[in-house]
mmCIF file of C-alpha atoms and ligand atoms in Angstrom:
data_model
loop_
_atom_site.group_PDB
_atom_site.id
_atom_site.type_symbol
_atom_site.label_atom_id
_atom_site.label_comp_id
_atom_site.label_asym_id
_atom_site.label_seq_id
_atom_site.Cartn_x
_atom_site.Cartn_y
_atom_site.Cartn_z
ATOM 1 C CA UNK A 74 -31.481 -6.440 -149.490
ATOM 2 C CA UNK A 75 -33.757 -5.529 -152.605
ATOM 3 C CA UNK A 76 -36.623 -7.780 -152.841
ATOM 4 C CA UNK A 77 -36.773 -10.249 -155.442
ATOM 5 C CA UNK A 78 -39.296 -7.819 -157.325
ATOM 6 C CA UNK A 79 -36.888 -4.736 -157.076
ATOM 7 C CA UNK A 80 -34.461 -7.340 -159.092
ATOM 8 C CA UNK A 81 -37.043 -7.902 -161.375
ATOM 9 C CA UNK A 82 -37.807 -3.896 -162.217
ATOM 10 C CA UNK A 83 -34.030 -3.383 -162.099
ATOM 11 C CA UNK A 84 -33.906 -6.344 -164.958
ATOM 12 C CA UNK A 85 -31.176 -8.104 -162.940
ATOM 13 C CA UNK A 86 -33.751 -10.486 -162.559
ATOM 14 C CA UNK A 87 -36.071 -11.709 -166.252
ATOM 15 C CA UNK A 88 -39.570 -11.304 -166.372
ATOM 16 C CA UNK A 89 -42.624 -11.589 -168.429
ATOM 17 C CA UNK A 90 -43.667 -8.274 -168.502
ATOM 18 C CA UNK A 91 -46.769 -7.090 -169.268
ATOM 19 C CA UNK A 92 -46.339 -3.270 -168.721
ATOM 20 C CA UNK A 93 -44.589 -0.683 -167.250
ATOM 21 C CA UNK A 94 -44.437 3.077 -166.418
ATOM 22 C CA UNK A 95 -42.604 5.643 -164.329
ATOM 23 C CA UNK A 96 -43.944 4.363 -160.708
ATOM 24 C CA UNK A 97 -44.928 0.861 -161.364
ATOM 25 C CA UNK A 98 -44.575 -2.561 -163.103
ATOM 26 C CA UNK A 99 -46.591 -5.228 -164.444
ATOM 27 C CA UNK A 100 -45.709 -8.928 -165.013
ATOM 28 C CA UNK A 101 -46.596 -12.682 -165.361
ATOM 29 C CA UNK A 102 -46.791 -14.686 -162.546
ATOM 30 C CA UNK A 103 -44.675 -17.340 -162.979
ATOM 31 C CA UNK A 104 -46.829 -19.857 -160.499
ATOM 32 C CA UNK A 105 -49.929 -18.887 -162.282
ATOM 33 C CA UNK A 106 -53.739 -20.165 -161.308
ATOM 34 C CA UNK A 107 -54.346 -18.759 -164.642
ATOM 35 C CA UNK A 108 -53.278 -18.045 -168.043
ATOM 36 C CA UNK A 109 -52.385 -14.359 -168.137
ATOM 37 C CA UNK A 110 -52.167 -14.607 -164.148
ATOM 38 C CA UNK A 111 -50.575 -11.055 -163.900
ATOM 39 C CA UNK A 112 -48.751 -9.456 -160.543
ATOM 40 C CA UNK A 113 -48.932 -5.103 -160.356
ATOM 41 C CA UNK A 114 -46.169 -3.983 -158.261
ATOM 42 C CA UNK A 115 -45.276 -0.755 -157.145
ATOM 43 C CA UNK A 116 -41.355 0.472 -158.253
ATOM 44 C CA UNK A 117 -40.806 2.017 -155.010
ATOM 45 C CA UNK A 118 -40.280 -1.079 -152.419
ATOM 46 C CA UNK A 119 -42.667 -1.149 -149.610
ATOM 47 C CA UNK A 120 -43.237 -4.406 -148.081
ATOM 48 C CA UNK A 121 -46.950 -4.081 -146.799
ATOM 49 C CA UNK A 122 -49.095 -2.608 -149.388
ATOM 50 C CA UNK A 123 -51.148 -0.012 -146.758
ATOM 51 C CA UNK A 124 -48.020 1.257 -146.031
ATOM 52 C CA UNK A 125 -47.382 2.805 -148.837
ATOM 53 C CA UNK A 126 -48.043 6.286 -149.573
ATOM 54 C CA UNK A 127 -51.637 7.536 -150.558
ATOM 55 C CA UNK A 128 -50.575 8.835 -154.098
ATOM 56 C CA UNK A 129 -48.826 5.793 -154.848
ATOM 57 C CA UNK A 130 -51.610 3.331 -153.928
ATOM 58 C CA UNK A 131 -53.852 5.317 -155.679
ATOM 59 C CA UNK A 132 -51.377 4.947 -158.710
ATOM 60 C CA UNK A 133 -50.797 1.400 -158.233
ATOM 61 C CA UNK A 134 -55.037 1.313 -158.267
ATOM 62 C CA UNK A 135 -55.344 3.240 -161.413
ATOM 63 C CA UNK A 136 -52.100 1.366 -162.980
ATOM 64 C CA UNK A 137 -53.905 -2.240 -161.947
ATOM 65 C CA UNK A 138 -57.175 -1.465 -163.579
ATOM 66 C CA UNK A 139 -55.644 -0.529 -167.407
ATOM 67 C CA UNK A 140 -53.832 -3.984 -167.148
ATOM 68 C CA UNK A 141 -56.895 -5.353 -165.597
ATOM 69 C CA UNK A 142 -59.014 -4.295 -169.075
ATOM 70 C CA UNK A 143 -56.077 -5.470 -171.161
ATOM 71 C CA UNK A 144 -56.263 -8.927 -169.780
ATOM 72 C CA UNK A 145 -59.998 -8.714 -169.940
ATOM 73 C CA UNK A 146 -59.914 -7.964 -174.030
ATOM 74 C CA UNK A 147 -57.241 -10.379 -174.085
ATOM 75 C CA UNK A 148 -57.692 -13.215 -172.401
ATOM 76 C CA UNK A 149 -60.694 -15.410 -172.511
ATOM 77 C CA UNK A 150 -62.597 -14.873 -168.831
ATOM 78 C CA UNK A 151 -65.802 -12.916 -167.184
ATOM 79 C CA UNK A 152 -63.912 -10.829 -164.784
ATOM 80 C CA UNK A 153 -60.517 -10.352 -163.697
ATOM 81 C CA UNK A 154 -59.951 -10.738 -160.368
ATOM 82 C CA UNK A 155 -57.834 -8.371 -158.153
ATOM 83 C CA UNK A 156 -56.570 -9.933 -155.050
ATOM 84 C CA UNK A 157 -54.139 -8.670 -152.543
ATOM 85 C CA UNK A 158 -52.639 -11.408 -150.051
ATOM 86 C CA UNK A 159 -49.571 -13.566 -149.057
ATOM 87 C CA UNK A 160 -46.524 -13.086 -147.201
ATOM 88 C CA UNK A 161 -43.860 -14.933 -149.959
ATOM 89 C CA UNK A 162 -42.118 -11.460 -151.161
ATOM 90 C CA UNK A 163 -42.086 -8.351 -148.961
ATOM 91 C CA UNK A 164 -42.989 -5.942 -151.808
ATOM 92 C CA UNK A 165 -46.592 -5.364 -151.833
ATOM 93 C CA UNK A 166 -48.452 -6.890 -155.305
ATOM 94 C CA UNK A 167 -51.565 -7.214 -156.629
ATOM 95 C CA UNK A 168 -52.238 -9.910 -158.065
ATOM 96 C CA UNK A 169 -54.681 -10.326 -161.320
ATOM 97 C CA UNK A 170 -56.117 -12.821 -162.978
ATOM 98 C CA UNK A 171 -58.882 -14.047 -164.987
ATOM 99 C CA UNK A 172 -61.925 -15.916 -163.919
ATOM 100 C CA UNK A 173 -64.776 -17.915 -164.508
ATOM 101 C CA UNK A 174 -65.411 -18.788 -161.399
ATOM 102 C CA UNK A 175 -64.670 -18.372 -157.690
ATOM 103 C CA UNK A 176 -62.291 -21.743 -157.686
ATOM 104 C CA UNK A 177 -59.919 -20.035 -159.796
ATOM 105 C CA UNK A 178 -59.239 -17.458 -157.350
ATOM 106 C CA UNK A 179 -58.026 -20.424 -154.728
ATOM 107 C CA UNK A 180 -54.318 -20.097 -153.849
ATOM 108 C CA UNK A 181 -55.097 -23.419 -152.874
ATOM 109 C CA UNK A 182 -54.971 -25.092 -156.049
ATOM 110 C CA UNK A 183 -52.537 -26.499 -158.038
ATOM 111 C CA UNK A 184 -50.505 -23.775 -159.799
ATOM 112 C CA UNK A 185 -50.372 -24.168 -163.209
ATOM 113 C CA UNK A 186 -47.056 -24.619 -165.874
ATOM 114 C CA UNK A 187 -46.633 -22.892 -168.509
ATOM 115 C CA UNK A 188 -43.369 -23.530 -170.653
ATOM 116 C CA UNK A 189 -41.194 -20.300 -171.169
ATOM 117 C CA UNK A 190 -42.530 -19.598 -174.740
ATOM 118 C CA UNK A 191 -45.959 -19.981 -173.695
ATOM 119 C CA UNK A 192 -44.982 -17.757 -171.095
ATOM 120 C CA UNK A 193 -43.552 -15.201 -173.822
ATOM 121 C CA UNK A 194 -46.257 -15.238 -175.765
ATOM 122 C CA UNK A 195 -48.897 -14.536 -173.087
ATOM 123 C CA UNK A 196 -46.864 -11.514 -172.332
ATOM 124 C CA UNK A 197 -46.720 -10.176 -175.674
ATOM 125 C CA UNK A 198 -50.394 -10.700 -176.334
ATOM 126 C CA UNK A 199 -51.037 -8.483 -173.104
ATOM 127 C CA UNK A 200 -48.317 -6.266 -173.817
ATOM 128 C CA UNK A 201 -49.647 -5.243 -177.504
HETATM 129 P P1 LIG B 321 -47.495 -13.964 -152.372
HETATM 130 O O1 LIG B 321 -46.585 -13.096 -151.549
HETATM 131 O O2 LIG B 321 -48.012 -15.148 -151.630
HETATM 132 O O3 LIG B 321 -48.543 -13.192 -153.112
HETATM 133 O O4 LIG B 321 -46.572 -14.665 -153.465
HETATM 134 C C1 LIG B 321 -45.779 -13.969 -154.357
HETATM 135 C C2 LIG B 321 -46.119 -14.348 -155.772
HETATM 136 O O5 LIG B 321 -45.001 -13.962 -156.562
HETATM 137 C C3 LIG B 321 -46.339 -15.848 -156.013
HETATM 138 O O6 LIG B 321 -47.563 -16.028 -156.702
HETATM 139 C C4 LIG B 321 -45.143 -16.253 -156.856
HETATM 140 O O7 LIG B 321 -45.466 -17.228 -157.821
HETATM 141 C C5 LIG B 321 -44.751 -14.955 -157.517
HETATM 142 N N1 LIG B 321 -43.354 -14.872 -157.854
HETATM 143 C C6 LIG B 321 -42.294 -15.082 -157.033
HETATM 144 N N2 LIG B 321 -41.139 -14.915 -157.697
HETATM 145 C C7 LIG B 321 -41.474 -14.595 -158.973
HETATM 146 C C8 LIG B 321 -40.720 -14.307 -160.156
HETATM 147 N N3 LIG B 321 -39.394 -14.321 -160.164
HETATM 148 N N4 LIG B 321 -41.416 -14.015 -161.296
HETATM 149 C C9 LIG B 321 -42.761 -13.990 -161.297
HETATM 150 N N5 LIG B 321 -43.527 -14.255 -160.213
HETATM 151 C C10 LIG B 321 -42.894 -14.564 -159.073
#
């Protein structure tokens, strides 16, 4: 069964996207820890992210970092964070998103809401 992400790429499922190209796909969390909390996701559906080919993590590495600087000009923050964990969707993701300090990086915390035009217009400020 396709992964919740595969829906999303397939737009059977909406997202907030953020960017896109041949082999990957870029959107808002919608659970975010921050404003312009962004997940990079490979189109090709592997579930563990060192399983996947060489070339494509490379790509998925090189595709991260352009979204990385656009959130970085974007979005108010002193780095953007990339961090690679949890076992909620089998499709491997990278997860970005800005900081100002270590505690915003804590999956721990309380996620924050976002209604879905504040949603929409994060997007579109990262997508220009
Ligand atoms: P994890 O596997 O722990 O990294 O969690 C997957 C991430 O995907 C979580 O941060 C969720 O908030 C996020 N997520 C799950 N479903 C969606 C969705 N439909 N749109 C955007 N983000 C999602």
């Amino acid at each position: 069964m396709a992964t919740v992400f595969s829906k999303i790429i397939a737009g059977e499922i909406p997202s907030y996207k953020v960017a896109e190209d041949e082999n990957y796909y870029a959107f808002l969390d919608i659970n975010p820890l921050a404003e312009g909390h962004t997940l990079v996701v490979p189109k090709k559906e592997v579930d563990y992210i060192f399983d996947l080919d060489d070339e494509t993590l490379a790509g998925l590495t090189r595709f991260a970092k352009k979204v990385a600087h656009r959130i970085k000009s974007k979005i108010e923050c002193k780095k953007v964070a990339m961090v690679v964990l949890g076992l909620e969707v089998p499709h491997a993701h990278i997860h970005l998103i800005p900081m100002n300090s270590e505690n915003d990086v804590d999956f721990k915390r309380e996620k924050l809401r976002f209604t879905p035009e504040e949603f929409r217009k994060t997007a579109a400020i990262l997508a220009e």
